[in-house]
Structure formats: C-alpha cells, structure tokens
CSV table of C-alpha atoms in Angstrom, one decimal:
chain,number,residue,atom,x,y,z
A,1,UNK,CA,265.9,-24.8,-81.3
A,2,UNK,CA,262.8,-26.2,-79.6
A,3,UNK,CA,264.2,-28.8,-78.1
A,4,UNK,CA,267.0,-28.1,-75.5
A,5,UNK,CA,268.0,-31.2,-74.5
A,6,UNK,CA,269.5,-32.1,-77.8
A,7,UNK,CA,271.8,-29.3,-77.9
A,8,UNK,CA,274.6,-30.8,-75.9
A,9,UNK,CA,274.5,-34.3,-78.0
A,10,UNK,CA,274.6,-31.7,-80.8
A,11,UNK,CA,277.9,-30.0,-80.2
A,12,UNK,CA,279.8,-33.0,-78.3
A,13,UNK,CA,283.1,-32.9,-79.7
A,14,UNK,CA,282.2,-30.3,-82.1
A,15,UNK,CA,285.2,-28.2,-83.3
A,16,UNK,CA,283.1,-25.2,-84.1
A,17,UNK,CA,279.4,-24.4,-84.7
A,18,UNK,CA,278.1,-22.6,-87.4
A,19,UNK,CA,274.2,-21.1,-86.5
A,20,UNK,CA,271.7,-20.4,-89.6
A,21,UNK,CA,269.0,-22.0,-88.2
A,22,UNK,CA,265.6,-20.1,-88.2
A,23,UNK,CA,262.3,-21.1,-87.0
A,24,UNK,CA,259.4,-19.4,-89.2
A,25,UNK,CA,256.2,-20.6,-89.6
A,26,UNK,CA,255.1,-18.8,-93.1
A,27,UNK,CA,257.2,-17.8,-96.0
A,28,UNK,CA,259.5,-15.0,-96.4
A,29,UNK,CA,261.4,-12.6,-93.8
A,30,UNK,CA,258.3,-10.2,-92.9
A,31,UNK,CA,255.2,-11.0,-91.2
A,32,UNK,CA,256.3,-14.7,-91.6
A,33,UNK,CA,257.3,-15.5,-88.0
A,34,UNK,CA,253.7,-16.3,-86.9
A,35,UNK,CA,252.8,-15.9,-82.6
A,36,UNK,CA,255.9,-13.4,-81.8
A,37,UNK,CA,256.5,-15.1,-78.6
A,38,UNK,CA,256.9,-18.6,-79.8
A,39,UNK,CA,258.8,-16.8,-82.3
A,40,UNK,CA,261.6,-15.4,-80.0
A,41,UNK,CA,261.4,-18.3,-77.5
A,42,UNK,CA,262.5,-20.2,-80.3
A,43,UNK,CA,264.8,-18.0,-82.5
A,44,UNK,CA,266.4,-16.1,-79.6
A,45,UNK,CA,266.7,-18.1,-76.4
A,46,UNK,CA,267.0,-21.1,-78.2
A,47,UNK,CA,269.9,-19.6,-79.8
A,48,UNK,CA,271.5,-18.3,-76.5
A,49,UNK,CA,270.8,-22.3,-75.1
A,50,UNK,CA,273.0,-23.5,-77.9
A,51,UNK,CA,275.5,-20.7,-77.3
A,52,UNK,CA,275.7,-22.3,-73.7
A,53,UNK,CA,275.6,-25.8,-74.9
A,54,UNK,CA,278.3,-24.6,-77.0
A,55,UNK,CA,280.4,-23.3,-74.3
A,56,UNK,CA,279.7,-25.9,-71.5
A,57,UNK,CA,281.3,-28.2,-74.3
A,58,UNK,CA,284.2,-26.5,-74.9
A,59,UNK,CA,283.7,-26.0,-78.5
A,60,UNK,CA,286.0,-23.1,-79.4
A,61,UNK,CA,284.6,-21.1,-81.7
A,62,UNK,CA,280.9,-20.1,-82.5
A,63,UNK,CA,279.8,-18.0,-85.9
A,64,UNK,CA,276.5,-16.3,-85.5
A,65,UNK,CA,274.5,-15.6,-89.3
A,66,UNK,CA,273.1,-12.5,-89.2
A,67,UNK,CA,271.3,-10.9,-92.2
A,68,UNK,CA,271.9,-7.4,-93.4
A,69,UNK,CA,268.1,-6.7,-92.0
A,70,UNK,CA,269.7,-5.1,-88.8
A,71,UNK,CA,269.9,-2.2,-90.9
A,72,UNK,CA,266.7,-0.9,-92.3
A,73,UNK,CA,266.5,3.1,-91.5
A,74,UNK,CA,269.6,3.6,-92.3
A,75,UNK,CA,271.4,7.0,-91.9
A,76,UNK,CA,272.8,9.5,-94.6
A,77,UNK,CA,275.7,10.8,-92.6
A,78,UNK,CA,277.5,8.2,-92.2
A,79,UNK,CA,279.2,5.4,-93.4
A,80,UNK,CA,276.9,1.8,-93.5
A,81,UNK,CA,279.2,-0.2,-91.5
A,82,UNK,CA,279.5,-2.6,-88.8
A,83,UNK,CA,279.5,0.9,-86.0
A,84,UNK,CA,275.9,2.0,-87.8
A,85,UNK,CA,273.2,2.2,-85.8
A,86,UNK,CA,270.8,-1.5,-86.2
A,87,UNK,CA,267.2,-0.4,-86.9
A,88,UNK,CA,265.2,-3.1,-88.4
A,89,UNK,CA,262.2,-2.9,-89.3
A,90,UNK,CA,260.7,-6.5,-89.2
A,91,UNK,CA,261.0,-8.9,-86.4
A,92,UNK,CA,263.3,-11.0,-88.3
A,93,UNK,CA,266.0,-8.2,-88.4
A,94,UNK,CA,264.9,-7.5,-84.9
A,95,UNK,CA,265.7,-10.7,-83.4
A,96,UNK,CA,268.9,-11.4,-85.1
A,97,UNK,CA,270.4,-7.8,-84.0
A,98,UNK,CA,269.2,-9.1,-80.6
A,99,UNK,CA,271.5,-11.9,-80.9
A,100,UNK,CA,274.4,-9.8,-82.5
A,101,UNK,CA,274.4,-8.4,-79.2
A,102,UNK,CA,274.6,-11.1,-77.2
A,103,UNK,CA,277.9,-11.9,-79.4
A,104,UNK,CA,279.4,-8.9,-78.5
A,105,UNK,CA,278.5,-9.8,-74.2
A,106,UNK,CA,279.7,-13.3,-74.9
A,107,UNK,CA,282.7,-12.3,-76.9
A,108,UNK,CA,283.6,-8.9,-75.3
A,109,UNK,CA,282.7,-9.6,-71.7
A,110,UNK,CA,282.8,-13.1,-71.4
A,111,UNK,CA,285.5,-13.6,-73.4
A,112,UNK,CA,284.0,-16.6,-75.6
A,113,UNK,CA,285.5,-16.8,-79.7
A,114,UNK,CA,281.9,-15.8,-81.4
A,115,UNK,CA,280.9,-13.7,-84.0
A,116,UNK,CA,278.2,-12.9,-86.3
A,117,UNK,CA,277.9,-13.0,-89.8
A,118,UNK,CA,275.7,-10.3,-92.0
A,119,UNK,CA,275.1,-11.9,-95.5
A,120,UNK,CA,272.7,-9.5,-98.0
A,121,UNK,CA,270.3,-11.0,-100.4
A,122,UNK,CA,272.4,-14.8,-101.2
A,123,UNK,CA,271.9,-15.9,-104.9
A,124,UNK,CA,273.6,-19.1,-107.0
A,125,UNK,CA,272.1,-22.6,-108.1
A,126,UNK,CA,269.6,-23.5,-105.9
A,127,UNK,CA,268.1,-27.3,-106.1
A,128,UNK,CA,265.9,-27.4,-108.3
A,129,UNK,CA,267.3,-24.6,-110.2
A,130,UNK,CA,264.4,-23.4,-111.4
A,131,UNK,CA,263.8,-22.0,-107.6
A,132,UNK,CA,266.9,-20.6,-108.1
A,133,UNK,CA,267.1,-15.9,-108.0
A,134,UNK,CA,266.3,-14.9,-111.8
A,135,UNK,CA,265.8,-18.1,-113.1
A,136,UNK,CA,262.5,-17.3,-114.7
A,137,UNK,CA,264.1,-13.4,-115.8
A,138,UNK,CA,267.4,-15.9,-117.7
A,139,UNK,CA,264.7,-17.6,-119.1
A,140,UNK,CA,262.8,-15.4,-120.8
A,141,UNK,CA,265.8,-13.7,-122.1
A,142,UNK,CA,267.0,-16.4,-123.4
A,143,UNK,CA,263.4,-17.0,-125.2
A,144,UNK,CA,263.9,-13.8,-127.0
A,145,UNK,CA,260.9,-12.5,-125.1
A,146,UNK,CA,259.9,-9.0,-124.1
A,147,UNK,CA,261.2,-8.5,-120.6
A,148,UNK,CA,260.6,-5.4,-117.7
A,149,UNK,CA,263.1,-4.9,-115.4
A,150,UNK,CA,262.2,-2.9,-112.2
A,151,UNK,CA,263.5,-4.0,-109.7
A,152,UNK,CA,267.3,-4.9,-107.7
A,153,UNK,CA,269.0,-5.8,-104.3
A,154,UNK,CA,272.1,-5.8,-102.0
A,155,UNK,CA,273.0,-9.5,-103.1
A,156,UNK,CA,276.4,-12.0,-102.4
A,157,UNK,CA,276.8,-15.3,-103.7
A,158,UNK,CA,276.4,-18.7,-101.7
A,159,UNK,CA,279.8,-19.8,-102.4
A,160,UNK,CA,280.8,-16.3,-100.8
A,161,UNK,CA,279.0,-16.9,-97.9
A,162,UNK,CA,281.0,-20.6,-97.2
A,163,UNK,CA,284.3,-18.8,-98.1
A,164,UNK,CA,283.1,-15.9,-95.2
A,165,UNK,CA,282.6,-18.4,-92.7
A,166,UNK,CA,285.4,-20.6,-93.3
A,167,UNK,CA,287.5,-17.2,-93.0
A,168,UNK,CA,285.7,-16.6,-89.5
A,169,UNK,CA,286.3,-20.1,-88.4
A,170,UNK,CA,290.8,-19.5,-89.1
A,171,UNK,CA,291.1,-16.3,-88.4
A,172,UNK,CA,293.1,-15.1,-85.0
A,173,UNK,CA,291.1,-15.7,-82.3
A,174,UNK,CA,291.5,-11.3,-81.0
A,175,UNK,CA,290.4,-10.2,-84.6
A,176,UNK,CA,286.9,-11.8,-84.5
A,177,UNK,CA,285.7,-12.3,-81.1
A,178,UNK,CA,282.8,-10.5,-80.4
A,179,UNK,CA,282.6,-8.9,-83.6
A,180,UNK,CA,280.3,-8.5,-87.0
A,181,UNK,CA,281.0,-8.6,-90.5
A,182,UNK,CA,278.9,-7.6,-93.1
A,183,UNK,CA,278.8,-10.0,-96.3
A,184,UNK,CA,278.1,-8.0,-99.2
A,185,UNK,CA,279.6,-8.2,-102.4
A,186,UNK,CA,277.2,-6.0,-104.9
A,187,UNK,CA,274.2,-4.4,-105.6
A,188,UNK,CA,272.6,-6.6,-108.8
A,189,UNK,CA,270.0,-5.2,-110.7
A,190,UNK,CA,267.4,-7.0,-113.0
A,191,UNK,CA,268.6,-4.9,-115.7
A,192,UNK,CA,272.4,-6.5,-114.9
A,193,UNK,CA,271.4,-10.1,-115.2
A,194,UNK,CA,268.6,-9.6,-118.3
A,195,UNK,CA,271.8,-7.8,-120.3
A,196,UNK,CA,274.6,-10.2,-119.2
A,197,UNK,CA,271.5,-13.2,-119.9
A,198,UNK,CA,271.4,-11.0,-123.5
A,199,UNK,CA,275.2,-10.6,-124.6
A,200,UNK,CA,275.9,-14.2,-123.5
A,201,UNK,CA,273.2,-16.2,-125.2
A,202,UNK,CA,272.8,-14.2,-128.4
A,203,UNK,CA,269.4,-13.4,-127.1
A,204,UNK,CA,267.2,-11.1,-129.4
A,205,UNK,CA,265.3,-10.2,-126.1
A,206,UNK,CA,264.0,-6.5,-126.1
A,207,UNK,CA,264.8,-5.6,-122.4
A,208,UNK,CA,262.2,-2.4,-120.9
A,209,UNK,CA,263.8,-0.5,-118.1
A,210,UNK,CA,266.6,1.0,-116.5
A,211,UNK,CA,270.0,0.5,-114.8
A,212,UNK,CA,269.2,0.9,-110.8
A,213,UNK,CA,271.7,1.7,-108.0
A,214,UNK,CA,271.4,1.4,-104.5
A,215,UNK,CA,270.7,4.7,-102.2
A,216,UNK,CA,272.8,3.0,-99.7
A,217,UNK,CA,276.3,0.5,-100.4
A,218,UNK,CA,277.4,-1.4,-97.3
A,219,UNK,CA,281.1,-1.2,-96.3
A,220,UNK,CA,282.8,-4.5,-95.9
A,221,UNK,CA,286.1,-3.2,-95.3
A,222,UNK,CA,286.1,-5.0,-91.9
A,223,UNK,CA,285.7,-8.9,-93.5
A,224,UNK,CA,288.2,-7.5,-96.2
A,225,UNK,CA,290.9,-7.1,-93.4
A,226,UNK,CA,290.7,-10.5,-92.6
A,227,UNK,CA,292.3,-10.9,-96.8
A,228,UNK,CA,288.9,-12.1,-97.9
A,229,UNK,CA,287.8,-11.2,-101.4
A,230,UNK,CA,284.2,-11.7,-103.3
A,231,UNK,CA,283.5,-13.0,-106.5
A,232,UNK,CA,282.3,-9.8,-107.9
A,233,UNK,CA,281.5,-9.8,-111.8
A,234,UNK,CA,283.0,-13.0,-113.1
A,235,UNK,CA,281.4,-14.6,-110.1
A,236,UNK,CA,278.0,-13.5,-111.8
A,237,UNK,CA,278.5,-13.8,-115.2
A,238,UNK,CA,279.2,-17.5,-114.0
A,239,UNK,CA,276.1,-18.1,-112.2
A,240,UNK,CA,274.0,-16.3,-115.1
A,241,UNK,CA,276.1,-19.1,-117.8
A,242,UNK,CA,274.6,-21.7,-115.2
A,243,UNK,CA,271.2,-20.5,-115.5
A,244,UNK,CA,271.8,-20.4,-119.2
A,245,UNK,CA,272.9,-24.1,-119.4
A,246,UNK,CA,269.4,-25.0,-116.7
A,247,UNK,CA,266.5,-23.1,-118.9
C-alpha cells in the first residue's frame, strides 16, 4: 500500500482482486493505527491507487473487505442493515467506511464491478492453533477446570468468509456493483463454546456464568439473496471438535 509503483505489476493480468490488506503499526483494531496520517495515506489512498491500478488494467472485478466496525452507535429503530447509518467509533472502522464509499462512487457513478465485504468477528483454526479464538477457554474445559464465562461477539467463520467472496467474485455483475454485504453468521458466546467444549469431550468442567445475547443482530438478508448460506451450528461444533483434537 506504500509503495505505488508496484501496484500495476500487481494486478497485470489479474482476473479479479480481492483487498484485506491493512497497514497497522501496534496490535488490535483500536488505538493500534499509530501517526493517523501515515495511517490513512497508507490504508485509504493507497487503497484508492490500487483501485486505479486495478481499473487502468482492466481487471473486472474488485471486492473491498470491510469489517462490521462501520457500525458502532448503532440505532434502535431500525433494522442493522447494509442502509444503517456507519458510525464507527475507532479509526479503523473509520477508514474502511471511507473506502465503502468510494465503492459505491466507483461502482454507482463510475460504473466499475466493486464491492465491499463486512465480515464480524472471523474464528476457525488459525496456525498455530493455539493462537486460534477460544483455544485456551476448549482447553480448560477439556482439563475439567473451573471456567468463567463473560464475555461474546458478532462472529463468522473463515471458511465463510472465502465462500462470501468467491460468491461476490460470480455473481451478476448489476447485483453487486457498488454494493455492501454484511458477513455475519451468529452471535457466539463463551458460554456456547465452554458447553459444546463440555457435552462433546465428556468434560467434568464446572462452567460460572451465563448465556449472553447480542443487543443488536445484523441482517444479512442482502448476501443471502445472492443463495449464500453460513455454517451456523454444525459449522461450530466442528471448529470446537478441532480445538478438541489441538489441546
């Protein structure tokens, strides 16, 4: 993203480009993205360079990720959809709703095949596995250890996430352009995965806390159009066995 003279080499004869890169120069999505102009030299108009690297190519179709961070003060009287209001509240929600509106200009007004992507919280097997969401929760369960659940979040699996933008990247040309979808499959709580952790390992565990639900559930009626379909349960009861067979 800092270096635009590679971006043309990088899409030659590209059929599509996918964009998830980030520049961030501490950890995490919130106070992580050091000097803010650097920051959105980098993350935004480097982004918009490889949009026009992208065009000036010919590459036909561009997908945008997004995050669900566009949406932070969300609204109670209406639906949490792709026409909400964005209102993020760090500059890493801030400067990927920037970009979801350059998708719209490039896609509405200019007439370019782009669109962005809104995945939630990802989880699955990450490598090593032990930096993978809940490893260390799965393996304490599975320990037969006293565990305290608190705490949950908007999540979709990484295998969901491929599927989404493979999806994006077929679908007719006038039912994405310009567009967002929000990637959200369901809201998993720590009390979900220590009780599935529980049931399938046998586990004598004695689990502290409650079931929590989200104030807000995103819509994804818009990607489910398109015929797409998310993992739901089985999908984490899967990932949980993995963790299972890891610890």
């Amino acid at each position: 993203l800092g270096r635009p003279a590679t971006n043309a080499p990088l899409v030659a004869e590209c059929d599509a480009v996918v964009h998830s890169a980030l520049y961030r120069p501490g950890a995490g999505f919130r106070g992580a993205e050091g000097a803010i102009d650097r920051f959105v030299e980098l993350n935004v108009v480097g982004t918009l360079r490889l949009i026009e690297a992208a065009r000036a190519a010919g590459v036909p179709r561009f997908v945008f990720i997004s995050t669900c961070a566009v949406h932070e003060r969300i609204l109670d009287d209406r639906p949490l959809d792709e026409a909400h209001p964005l209102w993020p509240r760090s500059h890493y929600g801030a400067h990927k709703a920037a970009i979801e509106k350059f998708v719209h200009s490039y896609g509405l007004g200019a007439g370019y095949t782009i669109c962005a992507l809104r995945p939630t919280g990802i989880y699955g097997l990450a490598h090593p596995v032990s930096d993978s969401k809940w490893f260390d929760l799965v393996r304490r369960v599975k320990a037969g250890e006293r565990v305290t659940v608190e705490r949950g979040g908007k999540e979709v699996h990484a295998a969901d996430v491929a599927r989404a933008v493979r999806l994006l990247l077929d679908a007719p040309a006038e039912r994405i352009t310009g567009e967002a979808f929000n990637c959200y499959d369901r809201y998993v709580s720590e009390y979900d995965i220590a009780t599935i952790t529980k049931e399938l390992s046998g586990s004598s565990a004695e689990i502290v806390g409650e079931q929590r639900r989200p104030q807000h559930e995103i819509e994804t009626g818009k990607l489910r159009s398109l015929g797409f379909e998310f993992g739901g349960e089985p999908l984490l009861r899967a990932t949980v066995r993995e963790l299972l067979d890891a610890v």
